[in-house]
Coordinates of C-alpha atoms and ligand atoms in Angstrom, one line a residue:
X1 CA -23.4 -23.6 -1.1
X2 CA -20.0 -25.0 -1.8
X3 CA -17.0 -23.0 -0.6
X4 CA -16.2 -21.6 -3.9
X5 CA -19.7 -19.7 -3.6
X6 CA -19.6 -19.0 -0.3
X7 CA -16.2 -16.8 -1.2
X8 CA -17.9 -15.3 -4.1
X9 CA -21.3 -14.4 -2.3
X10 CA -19.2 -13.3 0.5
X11 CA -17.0 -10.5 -2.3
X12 CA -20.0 -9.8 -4.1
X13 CA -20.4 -6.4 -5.3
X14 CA -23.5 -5.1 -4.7
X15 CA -24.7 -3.3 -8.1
X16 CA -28.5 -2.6 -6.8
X17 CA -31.9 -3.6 -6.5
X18 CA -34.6 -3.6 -9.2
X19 CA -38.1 -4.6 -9.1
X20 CA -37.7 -7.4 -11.8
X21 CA -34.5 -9.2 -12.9
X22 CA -34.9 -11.0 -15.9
X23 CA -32.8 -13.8 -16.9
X24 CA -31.3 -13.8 -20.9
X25 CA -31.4 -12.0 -23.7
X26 CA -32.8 -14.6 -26.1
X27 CA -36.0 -14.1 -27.7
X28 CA -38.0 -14.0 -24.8
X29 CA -35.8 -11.9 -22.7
X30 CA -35.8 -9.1 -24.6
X31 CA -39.8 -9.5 -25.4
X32 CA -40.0 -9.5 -21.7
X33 CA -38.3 -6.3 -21.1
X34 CA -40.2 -5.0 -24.4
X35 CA -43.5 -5.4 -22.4
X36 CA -42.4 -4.3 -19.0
X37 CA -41.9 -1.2 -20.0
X38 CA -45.0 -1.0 -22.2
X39 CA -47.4 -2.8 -20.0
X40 CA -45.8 -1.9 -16.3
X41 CA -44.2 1.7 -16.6
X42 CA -42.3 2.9 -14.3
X43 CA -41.0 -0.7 -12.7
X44 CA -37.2 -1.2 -13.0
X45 CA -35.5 -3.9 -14.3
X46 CA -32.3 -5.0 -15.6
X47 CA -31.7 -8.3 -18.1
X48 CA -28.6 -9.9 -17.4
X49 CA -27.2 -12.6 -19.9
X50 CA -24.3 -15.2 -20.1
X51 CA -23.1 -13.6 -23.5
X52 CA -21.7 -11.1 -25.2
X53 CA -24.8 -10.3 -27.0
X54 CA -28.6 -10.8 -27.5
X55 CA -29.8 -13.6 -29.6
X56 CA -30.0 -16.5 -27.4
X57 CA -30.4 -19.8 -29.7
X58 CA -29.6 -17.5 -33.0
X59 CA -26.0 -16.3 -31.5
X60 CA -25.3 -19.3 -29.9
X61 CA -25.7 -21.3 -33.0
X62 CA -22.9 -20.6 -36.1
X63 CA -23.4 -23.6 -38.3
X64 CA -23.8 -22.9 -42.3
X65 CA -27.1 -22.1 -43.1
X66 CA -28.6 -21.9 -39.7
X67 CA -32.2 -20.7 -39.9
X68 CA -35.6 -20.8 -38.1
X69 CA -37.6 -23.7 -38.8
X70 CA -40.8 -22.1 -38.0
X71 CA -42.4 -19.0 -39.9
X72 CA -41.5 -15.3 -38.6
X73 CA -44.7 -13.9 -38.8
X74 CA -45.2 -15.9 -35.4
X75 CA -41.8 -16.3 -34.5
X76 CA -41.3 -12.5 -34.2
X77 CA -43.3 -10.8 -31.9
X78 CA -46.8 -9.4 -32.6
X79 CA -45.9 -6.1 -32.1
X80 CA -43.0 -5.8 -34.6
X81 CA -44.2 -6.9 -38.2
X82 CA -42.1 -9.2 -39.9
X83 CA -41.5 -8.1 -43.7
X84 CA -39.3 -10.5 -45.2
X85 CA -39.6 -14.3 -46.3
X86 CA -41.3 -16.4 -43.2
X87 CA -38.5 -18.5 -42.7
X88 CA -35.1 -16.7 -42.0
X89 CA -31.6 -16.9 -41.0
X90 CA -30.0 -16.1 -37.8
X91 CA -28.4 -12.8 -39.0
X92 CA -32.0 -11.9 -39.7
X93 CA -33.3 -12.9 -36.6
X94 CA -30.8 -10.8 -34.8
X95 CA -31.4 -7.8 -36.8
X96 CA -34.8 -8.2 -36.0
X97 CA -34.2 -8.7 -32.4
X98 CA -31.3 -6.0 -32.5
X99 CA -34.4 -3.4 -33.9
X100 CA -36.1 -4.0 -31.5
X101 CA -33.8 -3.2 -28.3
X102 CA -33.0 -0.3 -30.5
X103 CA -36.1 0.9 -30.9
X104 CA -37.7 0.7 -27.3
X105 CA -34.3 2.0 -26.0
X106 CA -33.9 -1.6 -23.9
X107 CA -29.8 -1.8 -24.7
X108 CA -29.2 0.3 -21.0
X109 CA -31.1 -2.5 -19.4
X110 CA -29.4 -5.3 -20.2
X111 CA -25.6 -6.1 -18.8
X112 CA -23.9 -8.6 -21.2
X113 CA -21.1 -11.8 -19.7
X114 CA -23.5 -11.6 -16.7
X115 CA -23.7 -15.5 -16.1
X116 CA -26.7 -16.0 -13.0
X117 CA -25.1 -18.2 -10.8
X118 CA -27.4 -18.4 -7.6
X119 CA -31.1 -17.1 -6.9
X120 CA -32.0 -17.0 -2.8
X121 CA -35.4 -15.8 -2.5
X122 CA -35.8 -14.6 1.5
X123 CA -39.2 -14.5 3.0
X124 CA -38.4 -11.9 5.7
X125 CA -37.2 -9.3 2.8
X126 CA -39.3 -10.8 0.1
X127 CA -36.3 -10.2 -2.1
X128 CA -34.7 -12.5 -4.1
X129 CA -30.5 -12.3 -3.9
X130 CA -29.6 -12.9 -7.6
X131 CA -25.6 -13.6 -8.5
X132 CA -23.8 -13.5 -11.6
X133 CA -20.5 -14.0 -12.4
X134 CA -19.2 -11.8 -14.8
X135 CA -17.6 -14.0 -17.9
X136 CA -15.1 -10.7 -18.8
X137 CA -13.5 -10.1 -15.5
X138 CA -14.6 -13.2 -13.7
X139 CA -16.1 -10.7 -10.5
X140 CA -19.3 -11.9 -8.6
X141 CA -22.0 -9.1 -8.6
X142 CA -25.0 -8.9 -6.8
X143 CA -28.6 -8.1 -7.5
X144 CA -31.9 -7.5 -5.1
X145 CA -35.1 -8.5 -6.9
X146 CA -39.0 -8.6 -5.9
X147 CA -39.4 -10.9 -9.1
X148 CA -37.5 -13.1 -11.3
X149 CA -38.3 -13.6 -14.7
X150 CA -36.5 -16.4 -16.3
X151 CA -36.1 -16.2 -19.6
X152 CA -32.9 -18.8 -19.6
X153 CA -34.4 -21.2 -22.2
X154 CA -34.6 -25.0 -21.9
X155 CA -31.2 -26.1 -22.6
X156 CA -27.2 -25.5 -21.5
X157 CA -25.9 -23.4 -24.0
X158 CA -22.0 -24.4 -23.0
X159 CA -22.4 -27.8 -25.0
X160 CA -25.1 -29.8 -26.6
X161 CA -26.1 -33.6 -26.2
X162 CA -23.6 -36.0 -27.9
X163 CA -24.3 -39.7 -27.4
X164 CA -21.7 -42.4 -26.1
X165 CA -20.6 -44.2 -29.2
X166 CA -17.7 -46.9 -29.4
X167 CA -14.3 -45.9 -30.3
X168 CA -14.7 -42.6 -31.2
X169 CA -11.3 -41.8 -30.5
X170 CA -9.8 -44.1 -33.3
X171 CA -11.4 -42.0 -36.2
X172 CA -8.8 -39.6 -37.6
X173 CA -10.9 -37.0 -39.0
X174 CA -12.6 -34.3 -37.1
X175 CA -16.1 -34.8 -35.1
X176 CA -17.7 -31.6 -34.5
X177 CA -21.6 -31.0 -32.7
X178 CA -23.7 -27.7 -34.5
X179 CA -23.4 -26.0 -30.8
X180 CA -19.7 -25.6 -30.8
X181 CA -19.2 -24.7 -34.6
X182 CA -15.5 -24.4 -35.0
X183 CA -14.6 -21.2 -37.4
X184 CA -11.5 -23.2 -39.4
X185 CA -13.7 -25.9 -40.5
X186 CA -12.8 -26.6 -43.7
X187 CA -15.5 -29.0 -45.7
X188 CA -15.0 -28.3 -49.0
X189 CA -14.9 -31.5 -51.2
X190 CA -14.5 -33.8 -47.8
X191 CA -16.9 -36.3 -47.2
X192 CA -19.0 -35.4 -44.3
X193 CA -21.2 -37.8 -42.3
X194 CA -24.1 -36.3 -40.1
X195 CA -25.1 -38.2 -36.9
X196 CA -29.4 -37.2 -37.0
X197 CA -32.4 -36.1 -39.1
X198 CA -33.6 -33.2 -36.8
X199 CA -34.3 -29.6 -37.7
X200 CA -30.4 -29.2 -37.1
X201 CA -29.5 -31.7 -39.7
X202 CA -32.1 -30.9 -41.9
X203 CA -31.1 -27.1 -42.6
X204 CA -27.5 -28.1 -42.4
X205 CA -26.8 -30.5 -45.1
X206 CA -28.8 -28.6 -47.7
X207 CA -26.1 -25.2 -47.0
X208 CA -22.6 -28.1 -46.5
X209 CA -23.7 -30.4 -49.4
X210 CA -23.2 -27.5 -52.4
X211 CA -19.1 -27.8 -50.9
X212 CA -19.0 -30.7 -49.7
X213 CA -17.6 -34.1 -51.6
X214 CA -20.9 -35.5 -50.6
X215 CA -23.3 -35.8 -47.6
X216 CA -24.6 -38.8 -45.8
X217 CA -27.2 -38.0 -43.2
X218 CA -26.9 -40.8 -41.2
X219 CA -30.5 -41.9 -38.6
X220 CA -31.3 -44.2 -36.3
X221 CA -34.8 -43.4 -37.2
X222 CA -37.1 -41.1 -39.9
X223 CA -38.5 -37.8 -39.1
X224 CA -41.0 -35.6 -40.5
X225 CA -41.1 -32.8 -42.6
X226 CA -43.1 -30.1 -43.7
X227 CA -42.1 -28.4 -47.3
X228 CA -43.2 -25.7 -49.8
X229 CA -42.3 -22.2 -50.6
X230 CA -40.3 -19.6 -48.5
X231 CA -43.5 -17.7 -49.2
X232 CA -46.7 -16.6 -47.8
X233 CA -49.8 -16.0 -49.9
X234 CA -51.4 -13.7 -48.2
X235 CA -48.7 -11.8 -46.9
X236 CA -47.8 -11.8 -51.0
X237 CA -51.3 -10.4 -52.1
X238 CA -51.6 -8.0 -49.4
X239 CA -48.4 -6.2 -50.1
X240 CA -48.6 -5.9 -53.8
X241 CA -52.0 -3.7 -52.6
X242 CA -50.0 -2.1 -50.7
X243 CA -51.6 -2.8 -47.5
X244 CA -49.9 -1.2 -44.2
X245 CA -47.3 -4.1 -43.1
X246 CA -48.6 -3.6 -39.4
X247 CA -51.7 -5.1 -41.2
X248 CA -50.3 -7.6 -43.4
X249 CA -48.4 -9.2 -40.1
X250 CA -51.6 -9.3 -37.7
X251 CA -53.3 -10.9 -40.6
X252 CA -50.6 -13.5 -42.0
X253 CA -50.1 -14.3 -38.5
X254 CA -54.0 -14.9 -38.0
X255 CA -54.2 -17.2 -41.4
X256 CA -50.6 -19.1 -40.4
X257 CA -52.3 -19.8 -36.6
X258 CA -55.6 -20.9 -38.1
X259 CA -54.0 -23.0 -40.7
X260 CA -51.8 -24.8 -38.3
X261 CA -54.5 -25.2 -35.7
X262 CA -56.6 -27.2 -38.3
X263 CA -53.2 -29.4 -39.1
X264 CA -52.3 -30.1 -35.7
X265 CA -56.3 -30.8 -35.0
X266 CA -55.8 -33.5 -38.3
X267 CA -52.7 -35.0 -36.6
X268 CA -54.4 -36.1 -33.6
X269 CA -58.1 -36.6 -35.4
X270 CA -57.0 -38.4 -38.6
X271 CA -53.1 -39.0 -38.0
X272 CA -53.0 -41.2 -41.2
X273 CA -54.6 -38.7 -43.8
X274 CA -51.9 -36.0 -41.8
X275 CA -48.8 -38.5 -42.2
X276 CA -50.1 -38.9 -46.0
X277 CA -50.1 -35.5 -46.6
X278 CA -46.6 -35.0 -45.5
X279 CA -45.3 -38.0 -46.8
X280 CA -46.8 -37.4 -50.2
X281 CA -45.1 -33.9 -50.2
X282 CA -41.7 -35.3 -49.6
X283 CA -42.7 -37.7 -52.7
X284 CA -43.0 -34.8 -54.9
X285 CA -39.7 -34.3 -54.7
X286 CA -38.0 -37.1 -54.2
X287 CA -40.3 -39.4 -57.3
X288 CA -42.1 -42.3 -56.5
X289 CA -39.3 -44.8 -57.0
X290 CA -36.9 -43.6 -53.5
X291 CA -37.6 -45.4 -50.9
X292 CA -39.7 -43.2 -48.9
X293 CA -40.7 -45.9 -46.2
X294 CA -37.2 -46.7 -44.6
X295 CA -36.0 -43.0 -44.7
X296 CA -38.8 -40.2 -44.3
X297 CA -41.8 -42.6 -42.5
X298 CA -41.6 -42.3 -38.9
X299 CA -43.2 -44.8 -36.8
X300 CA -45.1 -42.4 -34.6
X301 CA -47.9 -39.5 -35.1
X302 CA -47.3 -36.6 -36.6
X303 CA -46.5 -34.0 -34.1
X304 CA -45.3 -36.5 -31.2
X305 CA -41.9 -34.5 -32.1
X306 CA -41.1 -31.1 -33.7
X307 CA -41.7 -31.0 -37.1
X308 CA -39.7 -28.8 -39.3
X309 CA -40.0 -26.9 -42.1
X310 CA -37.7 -27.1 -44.6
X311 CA -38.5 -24.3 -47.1
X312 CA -38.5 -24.8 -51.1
X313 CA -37.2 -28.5 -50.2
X314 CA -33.8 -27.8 -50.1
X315 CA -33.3 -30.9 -48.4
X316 CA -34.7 -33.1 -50.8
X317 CA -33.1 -31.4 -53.8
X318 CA -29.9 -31.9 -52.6
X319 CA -30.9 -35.4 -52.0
X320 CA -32.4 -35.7 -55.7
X321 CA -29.2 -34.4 -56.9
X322 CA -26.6 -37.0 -55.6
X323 CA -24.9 -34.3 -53.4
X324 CA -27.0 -36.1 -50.3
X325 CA -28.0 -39.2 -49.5
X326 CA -29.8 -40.9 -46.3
X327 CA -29.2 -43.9 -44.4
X328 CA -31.2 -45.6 -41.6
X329 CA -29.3 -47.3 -39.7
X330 CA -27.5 -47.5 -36.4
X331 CA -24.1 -47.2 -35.2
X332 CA -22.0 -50.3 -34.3
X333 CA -18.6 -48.1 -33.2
X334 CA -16.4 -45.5 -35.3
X335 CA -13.6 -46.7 -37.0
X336 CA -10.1 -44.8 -38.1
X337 CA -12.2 -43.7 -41.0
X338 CA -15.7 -43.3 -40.4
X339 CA -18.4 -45.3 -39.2
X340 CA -19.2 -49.1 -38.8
X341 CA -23.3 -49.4 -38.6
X342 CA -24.7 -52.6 -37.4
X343 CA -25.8 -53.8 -40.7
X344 CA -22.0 -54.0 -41.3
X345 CA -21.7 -51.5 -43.9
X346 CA -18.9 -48.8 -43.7
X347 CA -19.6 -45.3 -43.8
X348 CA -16.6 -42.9 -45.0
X349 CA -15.8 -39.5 -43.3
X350 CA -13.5 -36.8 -43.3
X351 CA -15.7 -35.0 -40.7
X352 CA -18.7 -36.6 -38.7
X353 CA -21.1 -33.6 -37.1
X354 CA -23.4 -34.8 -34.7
X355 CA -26.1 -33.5 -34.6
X356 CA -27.8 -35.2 -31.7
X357 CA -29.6 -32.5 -29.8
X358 CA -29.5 -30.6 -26.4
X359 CA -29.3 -30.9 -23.0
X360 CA -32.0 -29.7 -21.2
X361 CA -31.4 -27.3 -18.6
X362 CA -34.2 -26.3 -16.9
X363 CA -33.4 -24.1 -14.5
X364 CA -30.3 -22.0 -16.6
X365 CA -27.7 -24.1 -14.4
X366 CA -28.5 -21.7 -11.2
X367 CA -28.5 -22.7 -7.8
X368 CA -31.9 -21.7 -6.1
X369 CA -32.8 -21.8 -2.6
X370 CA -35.9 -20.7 -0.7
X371 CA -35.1 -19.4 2.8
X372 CA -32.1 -21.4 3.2
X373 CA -33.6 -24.8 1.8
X374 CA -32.0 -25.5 -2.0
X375 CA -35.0 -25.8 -4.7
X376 CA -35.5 -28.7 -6.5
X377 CA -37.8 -28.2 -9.5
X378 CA -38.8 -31.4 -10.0
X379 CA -40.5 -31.3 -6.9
X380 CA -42.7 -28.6 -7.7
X381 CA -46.2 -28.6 -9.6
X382 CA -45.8 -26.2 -12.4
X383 CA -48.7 -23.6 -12.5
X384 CA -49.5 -23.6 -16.6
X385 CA -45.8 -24.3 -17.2
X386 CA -44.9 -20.7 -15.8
X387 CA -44.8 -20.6 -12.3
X388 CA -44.7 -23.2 -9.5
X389 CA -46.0 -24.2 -6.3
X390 CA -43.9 -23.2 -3.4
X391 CA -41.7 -20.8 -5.8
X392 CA -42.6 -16.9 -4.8
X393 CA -42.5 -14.1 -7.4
X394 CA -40.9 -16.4 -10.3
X395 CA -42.1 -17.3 -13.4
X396 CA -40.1 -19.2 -16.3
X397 CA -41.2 -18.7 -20.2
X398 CA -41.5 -22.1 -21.7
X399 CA -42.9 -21.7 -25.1
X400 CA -44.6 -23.8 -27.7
X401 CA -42.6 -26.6 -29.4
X402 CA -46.1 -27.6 -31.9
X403 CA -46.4 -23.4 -32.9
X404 CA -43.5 -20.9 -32.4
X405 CA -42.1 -20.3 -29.0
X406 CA -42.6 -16.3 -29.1
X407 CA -46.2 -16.9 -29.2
X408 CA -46.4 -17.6 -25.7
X409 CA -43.4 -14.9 -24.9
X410 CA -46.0 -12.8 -25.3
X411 CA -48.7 -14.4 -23.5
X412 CA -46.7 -14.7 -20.1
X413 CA -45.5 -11.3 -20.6
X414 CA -49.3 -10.4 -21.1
X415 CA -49.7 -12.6 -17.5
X416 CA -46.9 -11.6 -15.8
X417 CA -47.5 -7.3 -16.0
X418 CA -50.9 -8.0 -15.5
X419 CA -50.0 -9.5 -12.2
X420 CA -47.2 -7.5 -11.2
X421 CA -49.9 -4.5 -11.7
X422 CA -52.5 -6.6 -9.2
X423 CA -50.0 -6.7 -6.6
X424 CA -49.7 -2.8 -7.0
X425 CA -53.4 -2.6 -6.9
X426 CA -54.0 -4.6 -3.7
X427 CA -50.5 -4.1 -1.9
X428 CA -48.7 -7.1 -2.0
X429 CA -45.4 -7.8 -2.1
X430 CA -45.3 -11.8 -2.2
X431 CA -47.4 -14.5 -4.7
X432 CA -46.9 -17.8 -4.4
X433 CA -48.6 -20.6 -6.4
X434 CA -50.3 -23.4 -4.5
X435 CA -52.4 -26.6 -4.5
X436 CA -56.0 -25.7 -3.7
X437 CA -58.2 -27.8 -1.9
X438 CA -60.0 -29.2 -4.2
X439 CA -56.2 -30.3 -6.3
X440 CA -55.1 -32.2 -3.0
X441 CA -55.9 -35.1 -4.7
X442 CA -54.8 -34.5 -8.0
X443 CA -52.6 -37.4 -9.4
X444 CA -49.1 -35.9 -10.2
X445 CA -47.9 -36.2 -13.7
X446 CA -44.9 -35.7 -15.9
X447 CA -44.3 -32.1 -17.8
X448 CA -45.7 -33.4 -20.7
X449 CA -47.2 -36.9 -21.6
X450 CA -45.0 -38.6 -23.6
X451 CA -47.7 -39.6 -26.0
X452 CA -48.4 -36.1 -26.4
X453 CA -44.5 -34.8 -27.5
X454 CA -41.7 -36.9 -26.7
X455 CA -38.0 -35.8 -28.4
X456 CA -35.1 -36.9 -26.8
X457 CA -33.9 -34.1 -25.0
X458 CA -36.9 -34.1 -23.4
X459 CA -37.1 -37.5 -22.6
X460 CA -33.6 -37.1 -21.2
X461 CA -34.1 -34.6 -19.1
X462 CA -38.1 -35.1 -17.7
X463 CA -37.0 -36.1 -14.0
X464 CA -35.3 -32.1 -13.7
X465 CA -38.9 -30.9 -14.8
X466 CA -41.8 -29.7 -12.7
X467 CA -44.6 -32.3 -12.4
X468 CA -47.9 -31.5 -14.2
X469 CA -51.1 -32.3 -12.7
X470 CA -54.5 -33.0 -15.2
X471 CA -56.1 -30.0 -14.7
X472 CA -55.6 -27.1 -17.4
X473 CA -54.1 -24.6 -14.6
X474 CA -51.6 -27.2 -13.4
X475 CA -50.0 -28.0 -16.9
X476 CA -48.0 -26.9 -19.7
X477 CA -50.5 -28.1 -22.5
X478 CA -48.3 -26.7 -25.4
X479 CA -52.1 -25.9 -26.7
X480 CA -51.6 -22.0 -28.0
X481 CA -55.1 -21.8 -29.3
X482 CA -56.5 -22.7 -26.2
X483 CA -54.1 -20.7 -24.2
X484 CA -54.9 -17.3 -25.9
X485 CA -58.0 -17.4 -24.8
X486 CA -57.3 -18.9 -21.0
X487 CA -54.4 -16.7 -20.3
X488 CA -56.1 -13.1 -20.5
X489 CA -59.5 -14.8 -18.5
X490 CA -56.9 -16.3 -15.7
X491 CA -58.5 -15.2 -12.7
X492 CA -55.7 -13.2 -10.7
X493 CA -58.4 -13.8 -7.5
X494 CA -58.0 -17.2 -7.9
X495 CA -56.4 -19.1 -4.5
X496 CA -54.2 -21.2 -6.9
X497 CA -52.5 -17.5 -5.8
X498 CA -51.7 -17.2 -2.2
X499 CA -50.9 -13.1 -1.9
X500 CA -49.0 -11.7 1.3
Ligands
FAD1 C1 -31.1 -24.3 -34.0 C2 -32.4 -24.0 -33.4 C3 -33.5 -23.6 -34.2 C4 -34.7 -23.3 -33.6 N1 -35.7 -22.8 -34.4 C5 -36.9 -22.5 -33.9 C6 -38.0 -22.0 -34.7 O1 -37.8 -21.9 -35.9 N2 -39.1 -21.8 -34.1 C7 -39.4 -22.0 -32.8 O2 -40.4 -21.7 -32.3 N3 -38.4 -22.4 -32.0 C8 -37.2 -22.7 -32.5 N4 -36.2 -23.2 -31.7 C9 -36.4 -23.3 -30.3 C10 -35.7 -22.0 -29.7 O3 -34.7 -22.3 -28.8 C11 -36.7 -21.1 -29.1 O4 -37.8 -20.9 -30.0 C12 -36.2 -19.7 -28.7 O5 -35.1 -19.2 -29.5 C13 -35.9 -19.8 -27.3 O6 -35.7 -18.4 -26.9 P1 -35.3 -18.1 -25.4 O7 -35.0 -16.7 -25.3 O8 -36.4 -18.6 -24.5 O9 -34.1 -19.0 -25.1 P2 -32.6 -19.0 -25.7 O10 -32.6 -18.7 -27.1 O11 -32.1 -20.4 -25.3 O12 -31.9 -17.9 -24.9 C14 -31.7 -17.9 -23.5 C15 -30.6 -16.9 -23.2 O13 -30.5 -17.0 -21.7 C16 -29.1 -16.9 -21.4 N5 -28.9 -17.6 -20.2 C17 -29.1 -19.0 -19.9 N6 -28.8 -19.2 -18.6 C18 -28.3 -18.0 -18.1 C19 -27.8 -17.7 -16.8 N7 -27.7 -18.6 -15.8 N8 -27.5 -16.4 -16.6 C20 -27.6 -15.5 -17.6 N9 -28.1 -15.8 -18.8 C21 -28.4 -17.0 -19.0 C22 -28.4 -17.7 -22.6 O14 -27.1 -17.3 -22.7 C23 -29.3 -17.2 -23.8 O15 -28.8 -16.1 -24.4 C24 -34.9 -23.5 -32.2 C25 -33.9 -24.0 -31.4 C26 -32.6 -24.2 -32.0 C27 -31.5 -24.7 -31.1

């Protein structure tokens, strides 16, 4: 602890103990608190989050046109139907989210500009000390905890990843990344240049180009990208009958999960008949004659990164249209005004946005120590990317990056009041993940294999991570339709638990 903290910890205001603390208010914050209180009456907890509001990702985020890039039907949560079009804005997502605090009376548990700055879990209380700064009045406050539920996410929400480029200084116009959104940007008729072909850049440029002079989304390399209607059959048929929408959203979500289980099967099975298929989609819009190869073929599988979704193929249209246009390229420097690439053409902007991804955070930027001795995560083997060994009473969502993240914010939550009610049932106050005998000799892997997903941010940022071993309970296998089934047959009994 630096001096700084030690003052702080030392002025701390003491503002209680509760039996779980749970860190954010994104989406899996609040579906944490939803099913504590359904699935553990009676336990206290209180959320504390960094901003001034819930959201997470969808307040954080402020650029035009800013949407999900996975459906809603499994992006919300299974116990709130979803009702409008699958793919939806951020407003929407924070109605939705906003519904649901509302609903289940969770505002009084959460305290807003609460920023977690240190977690000291003590083996002779079995209490973790949890900080927080508080952003309004800058005051440290203090928190006693039996468990910790991080719900932080897996990246700093201050400032998102920008490369080093040459001379970006000498270019006159503004350069601004989707994270930090500036309010007074101003891009009507300007030419705009934007650094990426992600999800970012890919709902972006559709909502920019109508205003814009023109767009050029400028990559280093292709990415895919799923297409089609802002629709759901199903969902479509079973409301004009009228069905009951807690129905229609149990079943959409059933047909969505077994649809995509059968693609993401293909991708790994048949990865050029997958790659055809979405490449031949993209042709639909785009006609046979653009050149499809340099800009929208990836050299890897399908699925080796995110793949998103870009609904009625807004994207392409714009492209199709002349308001947008891709180039593959890669950056020599910036220049006064725009950007040299190493083929030696000039690109001209008035603005350059750079969308170039996150930086991982793994551990919401808090300082955690176990009796005294600081934690390092990376040392750790991650329990099915939720808890870890050596880490009492802590478990960390990490959701799905293949199939939407909430899906599994409901499966820990599922895990996690199932175990906090065990530890009623047999009186203990203390669970700690660890090696069995039989794992000694487990070799000790990555997170995730890079063959099996590997964006950059991820990449980047692997060495913070908790090792994986090869075994499904020491792994994050990203595999939802193996994992509903596992998690509710996880044998609390098991010594992979070590109970005191
Ligand atoms: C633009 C964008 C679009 C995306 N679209 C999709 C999609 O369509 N489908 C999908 O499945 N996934 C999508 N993702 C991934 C997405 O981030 C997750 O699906 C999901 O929103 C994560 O929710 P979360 O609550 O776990 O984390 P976050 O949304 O990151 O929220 C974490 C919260 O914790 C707070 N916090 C962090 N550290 C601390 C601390 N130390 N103290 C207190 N509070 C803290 C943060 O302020 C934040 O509010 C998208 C991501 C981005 C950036």
């Amino acid at each position: 602890m630096n001096v700084q903290q030690q003052i702080r910890a030392a002025s701390a205001d003491s503002t209680g103990h509760f039996d779980v603390v749970i860190a954010g208010a994104g989406i899996s914050g609040v579906g944490a608190a939803y099913h504590l209180t359904k699935q553990c009456a009676g336990t206290s907890f209180v959320v504390l989050e960094t901003q001034k509001s819930f959201g997470g990702t969808w307040l954080t985020h402020r650029y035009p046109g800013i949407r999900s890039d996975s459906d809603l039907h499994t992006f919300g949560y299974r116990f709130k139907p979803w009702t409008s079009a699958p793919i939806a804005t951020a407003a929407e997502i924070l109605s939705y989210m906003g519904e649901v605090i509302e609903e289940n009376a969770l505002g009084p548990h959460i305290r807003y500009q609460h920023k977690i700055s240190s977690a000291r879990w003590s083996s002779e209380e079995n209490l973790w000390t949890i900080e927080a700064i508080r952003t309004d009045t800058g005051e440290a406050v203090r928190f006693t905890a039996n468990f910790f539920w991080m719900c932080q996410g897996y990246y700093r929400h201050s400032e998102g990843y920008t490369p080093e480029w040459k001379a970006t200084e000498s270019f006159k116009g503004r350069i601004v990344h989707p994270q930090q959104w500036p309010d007074d940007l101003d891009y009507k008729n300007k030419k705009v240049v934007v650094i990426g072909s992600g999800a970012t850049a890919a709902t972006l440029i559709p909502a920019i180009a109508r205003d814009s002079a023109h767009v050029t989304m400028l990559q280093r390399s292709p990415t895919y990208f799923r297409t089609g209607r802002n629709a759901i059959e199903i969902a479509e048929t079973l409301r004009a009958l009228q069905v009951d929408e807690t129905w229609i959203h149990e079943i959409t979500r059933r047909k969505i999960l077994f649809d995509q289980d059968a693609f993401t099967r293909k991708t790994f099975e048949e990865p050029e008949a997958a790659k055809k298929d979405l490449l031949s989609a993209v042709e639909a819009y785009l006609g046979p004659d653009y050149d499809i190869a340099t800009h929208f073929t990836p050299k890897y599988r399908p699925w080796r990164q995110r793949i998103a979704f870009i609904p009625d193929g807004d994207l392409f249209q714009g492209i199709k249209a002349g308001k947008a246009s891709v180039v593959t390229d890669e950056i020599e420097r910036f220049t006064e005004t725009g950007i040299l690439l190493k083929s030696g053409k000039e690109l001209e902007a008035d603005i350059i946005i750079t969308a170039t991804g996150f930086n991982l955070s793994a551990n919401g930027d808090i300082d955690f120590s176990i009796d005294g001795k600081p934690l390092d995560f990376s040392q750790t083997v991650t329990y099915r990317g939720m808890m870890f060994t050596g880490v009492p009473n802590l478990v960390w969502v990490f959701g799905y990056f293949r199939a939407s993240w909430t899906l599994r914010v409901d499966l820990v939550a599922d895990f996690v009041c199932r175990l906090l009610n065990h530890m009623k049932d047999i009186g203990a106050r203390k669970v700690t993940p660890a090696l069995r005998p039989e794992d000694h000799n487990m070799p000790l892997l990555p997170w995730i294999d890079p063959e099996n997903f590997n964006p950059g941010y991820m990449m980047r940022g692997m060495h913070l991570l908790p090792k994986r071993g090869d075994k499904p309970e020491w792994q994050h296998n990203q595999d939802y339709w193996a994992e509903k089934d596992e998690f509710p047959a996880i044998d609390l009994g098991d010594r992979a638990f070590v109970y005191e």
